[in-house]
Tab-separated table of C-alpha atoms and ligand atoms in Angstrom:
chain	number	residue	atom	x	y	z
A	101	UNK	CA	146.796	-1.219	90.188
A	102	UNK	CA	144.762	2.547	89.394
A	103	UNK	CA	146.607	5.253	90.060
A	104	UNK	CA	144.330	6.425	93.173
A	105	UNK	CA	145.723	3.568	95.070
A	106	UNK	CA	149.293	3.998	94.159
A	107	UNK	CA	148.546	7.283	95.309
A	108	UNK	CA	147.676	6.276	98.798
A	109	UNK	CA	150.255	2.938	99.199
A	110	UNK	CA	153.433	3.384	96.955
A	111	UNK	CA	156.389	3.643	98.813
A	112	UNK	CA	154.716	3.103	102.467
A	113	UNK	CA	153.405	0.717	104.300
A	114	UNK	CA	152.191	0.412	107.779
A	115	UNK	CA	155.075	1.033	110.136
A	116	UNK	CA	156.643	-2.364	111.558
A	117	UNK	CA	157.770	-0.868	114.877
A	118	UNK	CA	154.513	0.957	116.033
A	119	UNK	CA	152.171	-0.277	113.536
A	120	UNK	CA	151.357	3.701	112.526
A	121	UNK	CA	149.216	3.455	109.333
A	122	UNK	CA	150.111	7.231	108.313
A	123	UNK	CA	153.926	6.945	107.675
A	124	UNK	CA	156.258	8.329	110.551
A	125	UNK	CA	157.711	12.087	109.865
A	126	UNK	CA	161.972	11.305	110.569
A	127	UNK	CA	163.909	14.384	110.939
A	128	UNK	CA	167.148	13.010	112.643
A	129	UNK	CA	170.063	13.924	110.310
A	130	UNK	CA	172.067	10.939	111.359
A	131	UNK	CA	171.782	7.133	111.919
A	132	UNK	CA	173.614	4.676	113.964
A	133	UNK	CA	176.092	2.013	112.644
A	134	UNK	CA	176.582	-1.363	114.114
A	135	UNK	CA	179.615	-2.487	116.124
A	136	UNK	CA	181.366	-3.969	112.791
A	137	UNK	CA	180.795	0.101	111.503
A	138	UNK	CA	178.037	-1.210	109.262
A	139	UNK	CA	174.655	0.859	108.764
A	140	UNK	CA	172.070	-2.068	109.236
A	141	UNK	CA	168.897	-0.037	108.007
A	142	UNK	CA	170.714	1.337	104.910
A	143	UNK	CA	170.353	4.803	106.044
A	144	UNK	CA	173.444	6.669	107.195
A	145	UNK	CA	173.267	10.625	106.829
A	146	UNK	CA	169.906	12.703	105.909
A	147	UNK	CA	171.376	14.316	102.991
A	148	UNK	CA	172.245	11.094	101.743
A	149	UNK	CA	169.035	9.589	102.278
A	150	UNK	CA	166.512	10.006	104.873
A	151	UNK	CA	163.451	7.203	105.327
A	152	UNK	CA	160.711	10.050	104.979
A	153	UNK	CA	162.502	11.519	101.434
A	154	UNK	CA	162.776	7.550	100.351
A	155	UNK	CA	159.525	7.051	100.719
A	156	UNK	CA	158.280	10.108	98.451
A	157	UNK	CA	161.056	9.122	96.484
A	158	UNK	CA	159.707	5.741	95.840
A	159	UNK	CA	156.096	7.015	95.394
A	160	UNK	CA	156.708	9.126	92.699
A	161	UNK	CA	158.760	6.996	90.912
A	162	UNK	CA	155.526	4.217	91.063
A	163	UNK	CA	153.358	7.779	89.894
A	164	UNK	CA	155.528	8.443	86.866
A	165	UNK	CA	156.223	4.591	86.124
A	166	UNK	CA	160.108	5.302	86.678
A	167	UNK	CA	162.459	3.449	88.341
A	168	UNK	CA	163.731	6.316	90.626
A	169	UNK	CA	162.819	9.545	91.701
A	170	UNK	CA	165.505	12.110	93.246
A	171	UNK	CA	164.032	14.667	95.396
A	172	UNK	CA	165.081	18.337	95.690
A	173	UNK	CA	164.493	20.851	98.194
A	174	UNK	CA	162.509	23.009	94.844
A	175	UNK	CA	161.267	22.734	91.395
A	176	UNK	CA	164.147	24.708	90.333
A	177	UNK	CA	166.461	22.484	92.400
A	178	UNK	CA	165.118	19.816	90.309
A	179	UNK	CA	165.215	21.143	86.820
A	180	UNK	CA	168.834	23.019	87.922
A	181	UNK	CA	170.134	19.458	88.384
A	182	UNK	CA	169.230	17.847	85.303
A	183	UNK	CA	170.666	20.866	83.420
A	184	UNK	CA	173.881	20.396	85.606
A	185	UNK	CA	174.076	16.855	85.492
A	186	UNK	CA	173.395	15.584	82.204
A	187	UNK	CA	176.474	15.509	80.866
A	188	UNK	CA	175.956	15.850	77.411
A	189	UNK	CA	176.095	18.807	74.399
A	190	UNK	CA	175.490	22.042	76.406
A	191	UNK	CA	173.220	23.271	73.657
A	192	UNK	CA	169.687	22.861	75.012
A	193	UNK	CA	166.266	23.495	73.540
A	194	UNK	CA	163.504	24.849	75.616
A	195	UNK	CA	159.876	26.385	74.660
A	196	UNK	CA	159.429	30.034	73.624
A	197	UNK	CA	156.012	29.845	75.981
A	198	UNK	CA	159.054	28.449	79.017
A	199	UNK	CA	158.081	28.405	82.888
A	200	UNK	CA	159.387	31.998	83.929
A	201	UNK	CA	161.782	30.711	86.305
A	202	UNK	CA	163.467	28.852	83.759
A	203	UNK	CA	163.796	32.209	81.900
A	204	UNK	CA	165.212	33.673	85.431
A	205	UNK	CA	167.725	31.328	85.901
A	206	UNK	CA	169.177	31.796	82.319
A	207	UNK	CA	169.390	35.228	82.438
A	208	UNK	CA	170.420	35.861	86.284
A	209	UNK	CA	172.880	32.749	87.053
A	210	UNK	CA	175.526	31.159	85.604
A	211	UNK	CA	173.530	28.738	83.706
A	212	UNK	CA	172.653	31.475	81.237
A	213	UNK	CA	176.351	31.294	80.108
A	214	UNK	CA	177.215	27.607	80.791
A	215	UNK	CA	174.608	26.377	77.878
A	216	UNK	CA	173.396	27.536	74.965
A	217	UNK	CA	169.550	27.590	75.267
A	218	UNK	CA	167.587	28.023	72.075
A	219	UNK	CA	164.154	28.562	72.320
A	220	UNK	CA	161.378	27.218	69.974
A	221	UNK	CA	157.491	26.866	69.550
A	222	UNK	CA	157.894	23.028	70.134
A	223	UNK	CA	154.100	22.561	68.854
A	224	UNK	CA	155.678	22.582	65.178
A	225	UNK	CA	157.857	19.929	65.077
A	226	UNK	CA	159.259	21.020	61.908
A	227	UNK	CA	161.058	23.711	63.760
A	228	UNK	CA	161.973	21.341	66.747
A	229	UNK	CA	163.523	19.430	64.027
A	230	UNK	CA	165.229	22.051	62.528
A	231	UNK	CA	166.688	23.279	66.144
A	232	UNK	CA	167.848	20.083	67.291
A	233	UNK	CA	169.673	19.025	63.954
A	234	UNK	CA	171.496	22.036	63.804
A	235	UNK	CA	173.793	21.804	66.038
A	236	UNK	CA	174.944	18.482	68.710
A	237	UNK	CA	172.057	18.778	71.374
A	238	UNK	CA	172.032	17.788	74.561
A	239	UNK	CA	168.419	18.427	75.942
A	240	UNK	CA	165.116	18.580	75.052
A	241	UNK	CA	163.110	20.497	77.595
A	242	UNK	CA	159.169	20.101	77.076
A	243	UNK	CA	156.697	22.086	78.961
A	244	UNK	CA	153.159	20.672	78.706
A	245	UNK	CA	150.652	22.592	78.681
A	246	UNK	CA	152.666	25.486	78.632
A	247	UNK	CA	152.645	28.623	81.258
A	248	UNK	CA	151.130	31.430	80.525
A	249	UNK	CA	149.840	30.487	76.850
A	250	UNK	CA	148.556	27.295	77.964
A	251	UNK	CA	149.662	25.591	75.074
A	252	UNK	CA	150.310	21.873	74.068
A	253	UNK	CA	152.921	20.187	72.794
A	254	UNK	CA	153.217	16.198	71.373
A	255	UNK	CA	155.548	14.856	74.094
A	256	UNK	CA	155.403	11.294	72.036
A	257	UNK	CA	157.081	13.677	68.814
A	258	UNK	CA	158.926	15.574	70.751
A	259	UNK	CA	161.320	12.665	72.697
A	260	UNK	CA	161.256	11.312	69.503
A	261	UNK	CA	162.958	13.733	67.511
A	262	UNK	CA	165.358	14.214	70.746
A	263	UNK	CA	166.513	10.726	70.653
A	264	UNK	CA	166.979	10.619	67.373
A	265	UNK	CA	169.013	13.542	67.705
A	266	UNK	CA	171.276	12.127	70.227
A	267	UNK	CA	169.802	14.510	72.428
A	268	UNK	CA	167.604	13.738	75.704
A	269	UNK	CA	164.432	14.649	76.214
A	270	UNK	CA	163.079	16.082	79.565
A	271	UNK	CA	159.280	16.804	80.376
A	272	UNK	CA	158.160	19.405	83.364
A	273	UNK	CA	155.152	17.259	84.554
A	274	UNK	CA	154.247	19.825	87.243
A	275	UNK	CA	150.829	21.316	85.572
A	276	UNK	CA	149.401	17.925	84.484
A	277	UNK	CA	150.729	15.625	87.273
A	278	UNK	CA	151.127	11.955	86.748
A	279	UNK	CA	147.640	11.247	86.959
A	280	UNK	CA	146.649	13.492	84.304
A	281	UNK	CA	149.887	12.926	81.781
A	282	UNK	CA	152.788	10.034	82.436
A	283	UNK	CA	155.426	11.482	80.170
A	284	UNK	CA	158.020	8.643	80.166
A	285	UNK	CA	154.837	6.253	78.606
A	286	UNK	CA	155.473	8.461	75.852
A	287	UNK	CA	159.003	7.856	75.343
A	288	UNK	CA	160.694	11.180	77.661
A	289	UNK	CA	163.990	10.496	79.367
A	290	UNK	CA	163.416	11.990	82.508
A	291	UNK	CA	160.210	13.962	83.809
A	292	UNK	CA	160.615	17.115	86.458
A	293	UNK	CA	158.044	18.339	88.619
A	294	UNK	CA	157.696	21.183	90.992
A	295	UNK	CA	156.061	19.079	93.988
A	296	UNK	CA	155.318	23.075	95.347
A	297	UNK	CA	152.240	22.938	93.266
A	298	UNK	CA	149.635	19.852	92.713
A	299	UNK	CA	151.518	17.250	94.347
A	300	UNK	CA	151.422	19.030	97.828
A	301	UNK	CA	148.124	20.342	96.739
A	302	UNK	CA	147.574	23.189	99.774
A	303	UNK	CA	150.138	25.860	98.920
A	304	UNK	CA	152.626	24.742	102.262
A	305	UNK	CA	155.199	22.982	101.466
A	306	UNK	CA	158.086	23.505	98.622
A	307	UNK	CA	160.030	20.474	96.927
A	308	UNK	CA	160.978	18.981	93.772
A	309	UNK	CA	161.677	16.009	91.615
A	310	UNK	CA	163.326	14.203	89.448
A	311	UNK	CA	162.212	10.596	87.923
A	312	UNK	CA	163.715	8.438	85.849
A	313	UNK	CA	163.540	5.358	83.889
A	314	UNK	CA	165.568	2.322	84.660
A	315	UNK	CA	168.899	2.503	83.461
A	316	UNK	CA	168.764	6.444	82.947
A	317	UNK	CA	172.516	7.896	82.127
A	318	UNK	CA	171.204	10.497	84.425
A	319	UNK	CA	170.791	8.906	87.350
A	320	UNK	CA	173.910	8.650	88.813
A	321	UNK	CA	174.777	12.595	88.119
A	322	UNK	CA	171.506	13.847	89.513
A	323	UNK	CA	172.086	11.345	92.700
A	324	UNK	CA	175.228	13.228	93.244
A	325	UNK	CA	174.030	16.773	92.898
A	326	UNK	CA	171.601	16.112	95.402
A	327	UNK	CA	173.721	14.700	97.802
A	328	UNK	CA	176.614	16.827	97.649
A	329	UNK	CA	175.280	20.207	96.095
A	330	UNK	CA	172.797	19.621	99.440
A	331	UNK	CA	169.465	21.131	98.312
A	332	UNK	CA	167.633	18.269	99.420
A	333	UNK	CA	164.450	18.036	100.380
A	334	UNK	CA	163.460	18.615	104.022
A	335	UNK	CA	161.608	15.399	105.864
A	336	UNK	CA	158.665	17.497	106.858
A	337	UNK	CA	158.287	18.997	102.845
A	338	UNK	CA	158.570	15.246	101.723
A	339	UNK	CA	155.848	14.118	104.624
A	340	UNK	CA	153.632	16.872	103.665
A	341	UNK	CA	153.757	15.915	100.029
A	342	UNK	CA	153.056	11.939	100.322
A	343	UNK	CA	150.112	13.411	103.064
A	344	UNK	CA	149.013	15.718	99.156
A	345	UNK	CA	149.961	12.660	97.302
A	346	UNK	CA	146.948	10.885	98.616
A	347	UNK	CA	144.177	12.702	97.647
A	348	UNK	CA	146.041	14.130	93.837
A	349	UNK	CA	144.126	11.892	92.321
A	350	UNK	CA	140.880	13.131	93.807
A	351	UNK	CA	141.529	16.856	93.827
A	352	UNK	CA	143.239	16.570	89.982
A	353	UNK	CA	139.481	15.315	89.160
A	354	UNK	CA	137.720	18.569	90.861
A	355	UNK	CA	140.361	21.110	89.622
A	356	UNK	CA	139.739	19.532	86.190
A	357	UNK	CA	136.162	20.063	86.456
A	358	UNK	CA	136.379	23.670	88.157
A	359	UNK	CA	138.533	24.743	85.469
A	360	UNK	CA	136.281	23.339	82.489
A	361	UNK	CA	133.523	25.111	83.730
A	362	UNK	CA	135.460	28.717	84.984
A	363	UNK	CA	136.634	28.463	81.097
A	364	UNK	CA	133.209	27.828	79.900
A	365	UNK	CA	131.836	30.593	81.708
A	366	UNK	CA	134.750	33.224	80.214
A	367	UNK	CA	134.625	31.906	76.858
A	368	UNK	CA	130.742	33.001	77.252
A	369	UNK	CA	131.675	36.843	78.590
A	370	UNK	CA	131.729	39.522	76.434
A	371	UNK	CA	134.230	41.204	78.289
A	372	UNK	CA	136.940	38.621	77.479
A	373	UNK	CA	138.475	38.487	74.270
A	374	UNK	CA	140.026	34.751	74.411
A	375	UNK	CA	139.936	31.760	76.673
A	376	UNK	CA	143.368	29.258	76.539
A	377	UNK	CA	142.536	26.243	77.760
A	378	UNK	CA	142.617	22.814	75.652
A	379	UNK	CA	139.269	21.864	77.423
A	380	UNK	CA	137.587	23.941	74.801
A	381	UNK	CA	136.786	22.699	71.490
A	382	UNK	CA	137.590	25.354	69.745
A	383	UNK	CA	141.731	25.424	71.422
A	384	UNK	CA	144.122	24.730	69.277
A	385	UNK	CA	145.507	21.981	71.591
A	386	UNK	CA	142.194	20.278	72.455
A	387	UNK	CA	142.550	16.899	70.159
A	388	UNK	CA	146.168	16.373	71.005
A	389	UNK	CA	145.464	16.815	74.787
A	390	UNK	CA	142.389	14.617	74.095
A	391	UNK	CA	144.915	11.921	73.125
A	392	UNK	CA	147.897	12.554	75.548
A	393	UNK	CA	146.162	13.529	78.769
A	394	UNK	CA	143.126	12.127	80.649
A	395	UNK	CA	141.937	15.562	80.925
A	396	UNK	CA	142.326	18.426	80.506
A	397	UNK	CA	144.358	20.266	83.271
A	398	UNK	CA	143.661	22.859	85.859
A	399	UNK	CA	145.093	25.746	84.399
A	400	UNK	CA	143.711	28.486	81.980
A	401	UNK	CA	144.503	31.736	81.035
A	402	UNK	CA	141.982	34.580	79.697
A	403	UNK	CA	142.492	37.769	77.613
A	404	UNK	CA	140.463	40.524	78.909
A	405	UNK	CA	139.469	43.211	76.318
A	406	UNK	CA	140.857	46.937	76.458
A	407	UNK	CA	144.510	45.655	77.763
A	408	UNK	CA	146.916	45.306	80.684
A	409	UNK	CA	144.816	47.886	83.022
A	410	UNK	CA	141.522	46.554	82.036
A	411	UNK	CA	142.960	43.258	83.297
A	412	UNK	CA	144.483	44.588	86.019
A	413	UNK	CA	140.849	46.083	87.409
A	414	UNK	CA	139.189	42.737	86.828
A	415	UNK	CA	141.937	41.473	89.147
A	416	UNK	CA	141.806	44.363	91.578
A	417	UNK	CA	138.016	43.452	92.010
A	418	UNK	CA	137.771	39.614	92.652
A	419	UNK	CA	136.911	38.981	95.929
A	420	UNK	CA	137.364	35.309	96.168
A	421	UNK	CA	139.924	34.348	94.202
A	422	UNK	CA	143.379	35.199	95.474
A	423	UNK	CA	145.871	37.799	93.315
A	424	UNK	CA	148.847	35.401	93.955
A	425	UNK	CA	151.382	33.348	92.147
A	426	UNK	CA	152.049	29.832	92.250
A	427	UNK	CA	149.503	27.108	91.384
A	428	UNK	CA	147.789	24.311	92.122
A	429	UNK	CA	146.979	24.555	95.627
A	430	UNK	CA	143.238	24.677	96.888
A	431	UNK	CA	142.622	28.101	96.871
A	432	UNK	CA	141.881	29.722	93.321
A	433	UNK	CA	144.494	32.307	91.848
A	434	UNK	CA	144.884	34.702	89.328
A	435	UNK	CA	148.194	36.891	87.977
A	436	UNK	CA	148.459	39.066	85.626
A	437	UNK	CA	151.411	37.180	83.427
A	438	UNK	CA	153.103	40.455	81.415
A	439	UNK	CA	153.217	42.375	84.819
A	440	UNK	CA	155.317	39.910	86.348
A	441	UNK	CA	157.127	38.178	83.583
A	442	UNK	CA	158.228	41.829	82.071
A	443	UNK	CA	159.587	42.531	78.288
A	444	UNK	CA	160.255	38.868	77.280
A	445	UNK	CA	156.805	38.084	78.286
A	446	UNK	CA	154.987	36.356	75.764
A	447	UNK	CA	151.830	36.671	77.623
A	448	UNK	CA	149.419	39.275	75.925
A	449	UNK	CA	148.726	42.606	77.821
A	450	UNK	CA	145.272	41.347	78.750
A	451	UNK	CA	145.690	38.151	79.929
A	452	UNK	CA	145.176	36.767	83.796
A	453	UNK	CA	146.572	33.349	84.662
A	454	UNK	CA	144.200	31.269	86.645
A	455	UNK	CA	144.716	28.175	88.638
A	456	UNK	CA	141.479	26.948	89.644
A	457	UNK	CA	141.375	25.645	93.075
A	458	UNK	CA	138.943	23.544	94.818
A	459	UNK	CA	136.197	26.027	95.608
A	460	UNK	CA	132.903	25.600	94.189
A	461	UNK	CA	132.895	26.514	90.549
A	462	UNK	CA	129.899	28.448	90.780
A	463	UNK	CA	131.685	30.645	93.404
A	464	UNK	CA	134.476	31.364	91.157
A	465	UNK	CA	132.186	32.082	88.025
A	466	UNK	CA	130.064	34.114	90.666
A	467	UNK	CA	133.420	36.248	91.575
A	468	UNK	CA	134.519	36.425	87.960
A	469	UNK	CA	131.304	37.719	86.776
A	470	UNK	CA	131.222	40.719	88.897
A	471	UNK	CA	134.801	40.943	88.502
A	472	UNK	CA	134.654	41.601	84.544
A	473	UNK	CA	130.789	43.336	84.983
A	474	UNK	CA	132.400	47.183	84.655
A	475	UNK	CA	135.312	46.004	82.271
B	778	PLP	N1	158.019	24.101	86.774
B	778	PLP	C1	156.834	24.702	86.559
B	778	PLP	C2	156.029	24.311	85.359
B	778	PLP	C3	156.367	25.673	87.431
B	778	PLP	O1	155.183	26.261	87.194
B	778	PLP	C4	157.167	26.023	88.549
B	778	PLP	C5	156.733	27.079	89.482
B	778	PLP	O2	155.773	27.784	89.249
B	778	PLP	C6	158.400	25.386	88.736
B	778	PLP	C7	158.792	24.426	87.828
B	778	PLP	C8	159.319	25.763	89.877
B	778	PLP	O3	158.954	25.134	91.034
B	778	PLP	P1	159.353	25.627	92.518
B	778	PLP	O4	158.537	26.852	92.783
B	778	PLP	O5	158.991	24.454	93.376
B	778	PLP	O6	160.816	25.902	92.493
C-alpha cells in the first residue's frame, strides 16, 4: 500500500457504533470494567491508553514501518524518554549541528549530568567511529538533515557503526517525516519525531513520538515512562495530528517544491552569501540525500552577506513570511539561528532559518526579494 493511503487509513477505520468515517475525538480519562472487574474494550485509564492516542499510535508505527509507536505529550517528551529509558552505557553520541533543545536539556536539567554526551560531525564516519569505540556507548543520536546547518548524515552508516558498537542507534525523523525518509529501513533502532511540526502540519497542536521495531529492548522502558512519568499525549493533540496525518503526504510534496524553488531563488541573489539546502547540486549533502530521501526536505537555511544585523534587517523587512520559531506548519518562517541559539551556536552570524510553508512560492521569493533588495 503507498504511503498516501496509509496516511489516510492506518490505525482507523470507520467507527462501528455510529458509523463516523472521521475517527471519534475520546477525552474521558476512565473506562468501565465488567461485573467480573474485567476491562472488555482493553482500555482502562487515559494515561495508560486512550482509543484516540492508540490510534495515532498505530498510524505512525504503519508510517515508520515499526511495530509500535509511544506517544508523548512533546518532541522533547519523546527524545527525554529514550534517553531515560534505554538502559544501556550512559555515554551517548549526538551531532555537533544538534536540535537546540537537545543542547537545552543537557545543559539546564539533570540529563546534562546523568550521561556523558559527546558531540561529533556524524557526516565523517571516521570520527563517528572513533567516538563510539572509545568508550562503551549506549546511543547513537542522528539528526537528519541537521538544524540550523542543514546538513546530512548516512543514517544506513551511522546505525551501522552503532550496532556494531553495542550501542543503539536513534534517528530524529521530525524534518524529513516518514514519507520523505523511513529511518528504521535503514537499519536505526528507534526513530523520534516532534509531531509539533510536519505531522500536525498547521502550527496547533504539540506531541511526540516514539517508534520502534518489533522486538525493540526499548519498548517496554519507554511504555513505562509514558505511563507513569505521565507526559502523555492529550486526545485532542493526538486527533489533531491523525486529522495532519492525512494530507503529510500531500503538503510534504508542496513544501518540497516551495523550498527547492525559495533556495533556487537565494542561491541566485547577490545579497546572500550561501544557500544550505541538499536540493542544490552544488550542497555537499545533495547525492547522499538523493539516495536516502525521496526529496529533498522543507527546510533551508541562507547566509546573508555583511553579518548578524544585515540578517537581522532582511528579517525585520519580510512582510509575508513570519519571524517565528518552530517549523513545518503552513505558514512560512524565518529565525535568525545565532540570536537564539547563543555562544554554542554553530549557526554563522548571517544565517536565517527558513521553513517553507505552503504559500505560493512566488510569494515567498516575491517577499524575499524585497526583503534582501537594501542588504
Ligand atoms: N526534534 C527536532 C528536530 C525539532 O526541530 C524539535 C523542535 O523544533 C524537536 C525535536 C522538539 O519538539 P517539540 O517542540 O514538539 O518538543
Amino acid at each position: 500500500m503507498h504511503i498516501e493511503t496509509k496516511a489516510i487509513h492506518a490505525g482507523r477505520r470507520v467507527d462501528p457504533l455510529t458509523g463516523a468515517v472521521s475517527i471519534p475525538l475520546h477525552t474521558s480519562t476512565t473506562f468501565e470494567r465488567a461485573a467480573d472487574g474485567s476491562f472488555p474494550t482493553g482500555f482502562e485509564d487515559a494515561r495508560d491508553d486512550n482509543p484516540t492516542r492508540k490510534a495515532f499510535e498505530d498510524a505512525l508505527a504503519v508510517l515508520e514501518g515499526g511495530s509500535t509507536a509511544i506517544a508523548f505529550s512533546s518532541g522533547m517528551a519523546a527524545i527525554t524518554a529514550v534517553l531515560e529509558g534505554h538502559g544501556g552505557a550512559a555515554r551517548v553520541i549526538v551531532p555537533d549541528d544538534m536540535y537546540f533543545g537537545i543542547r537545552s536539556l543537557i545543559d539546564e536539567t539533570d540529563i546534562g549530568t546523568r550521561f556523558e554526551f559527546i558531540a561529533v560531525d556524524m557526516r565523517d564516519l571516521d570520527v563517528l567511529r572513533a567516538a563510539v569505540s572509545r568508550a562503551p556507548t549506549g546511543l547513537v543520536w542522528v539528526e537528519t538533515p541537521s538544524n540550523p546547518l542543514i546538513r546530512v548524515v548516512d543514517v544506513h552508516a551511522a546505525c551501522q557503526i552503532a550496532r556494531e558498537a553495542g550501542a543503539l542507534s536513534v534517528v530524529d525523523n521530525t524534518w524529513a517525516t516518514p514519507v520523505l525518509q523511513r529511518p528504521l529501513e535503514l537499519g536505526a533502532d528507534a526513530v523520534v519525531h516532534s509531531a509539533t511540526k510536519y505531522i500536525g502540519g498547521h502550527s496547533d497542536l504539540m506531541a511526540g513520538v516514539v517508534v520502534l521495531p518489533q522486538g525493540s529492548p526499548l519498548e517496554r522502558p519507554v511504555r513505562m515512562i509514558q505511563r507513569h512519568k505521565g507526559s502523555v499525549a492529550a486526545p485532542f493533540d493526538c486527533w489533531m495530528a491523525l486529522r495532519g496525518l492525512q494530507t503529510l503526504p500531500l503538503r510534504m510534496r508542496a513544501h518540497c517544491a516551495g523550498a527547492q524553488a525559495v533556495a533556487e531563488a537565494l542561491a541566485a541573489h547577490p545579497a546572500v552569501e550561501s544557500v544550505l539546502f541538499p536540493g542544490l547540486p552544488e550542497d555537499p549533502g545533495h547525492a547522499l540525500a538523493g539516495t536516502q530521501m525521496s526529496g529533498f526536505g522543507c527546510m533551508l537555511s541562507f547566509v546573508v552577506r555583511g553579518g548578524a544585523e544585515a540578517a537581522m534587517s532582511v528579517a525585520g523587512r519580510l512582510s509575508l513570511i513570519v519571524r517565528a520559531t518552530s517549523l513545518g506548519g503552513t505558514h512560512s518562517l524565518i529565525e535568525h539561528r545565532a540570536s537564539v541559539e547563543g555562544a554554542k551556536s554553530m549557526a554563522p552570524a548571517g544565517l536565517l532559518r527558513m521553513s517553507v510553508g505552503l504559500e505560493h512560492p512566488q510569494d515567498l521569493i516575491a517577499d524575499l526579494h524585497q526583503a534582501l533588495a537594501l542588504a
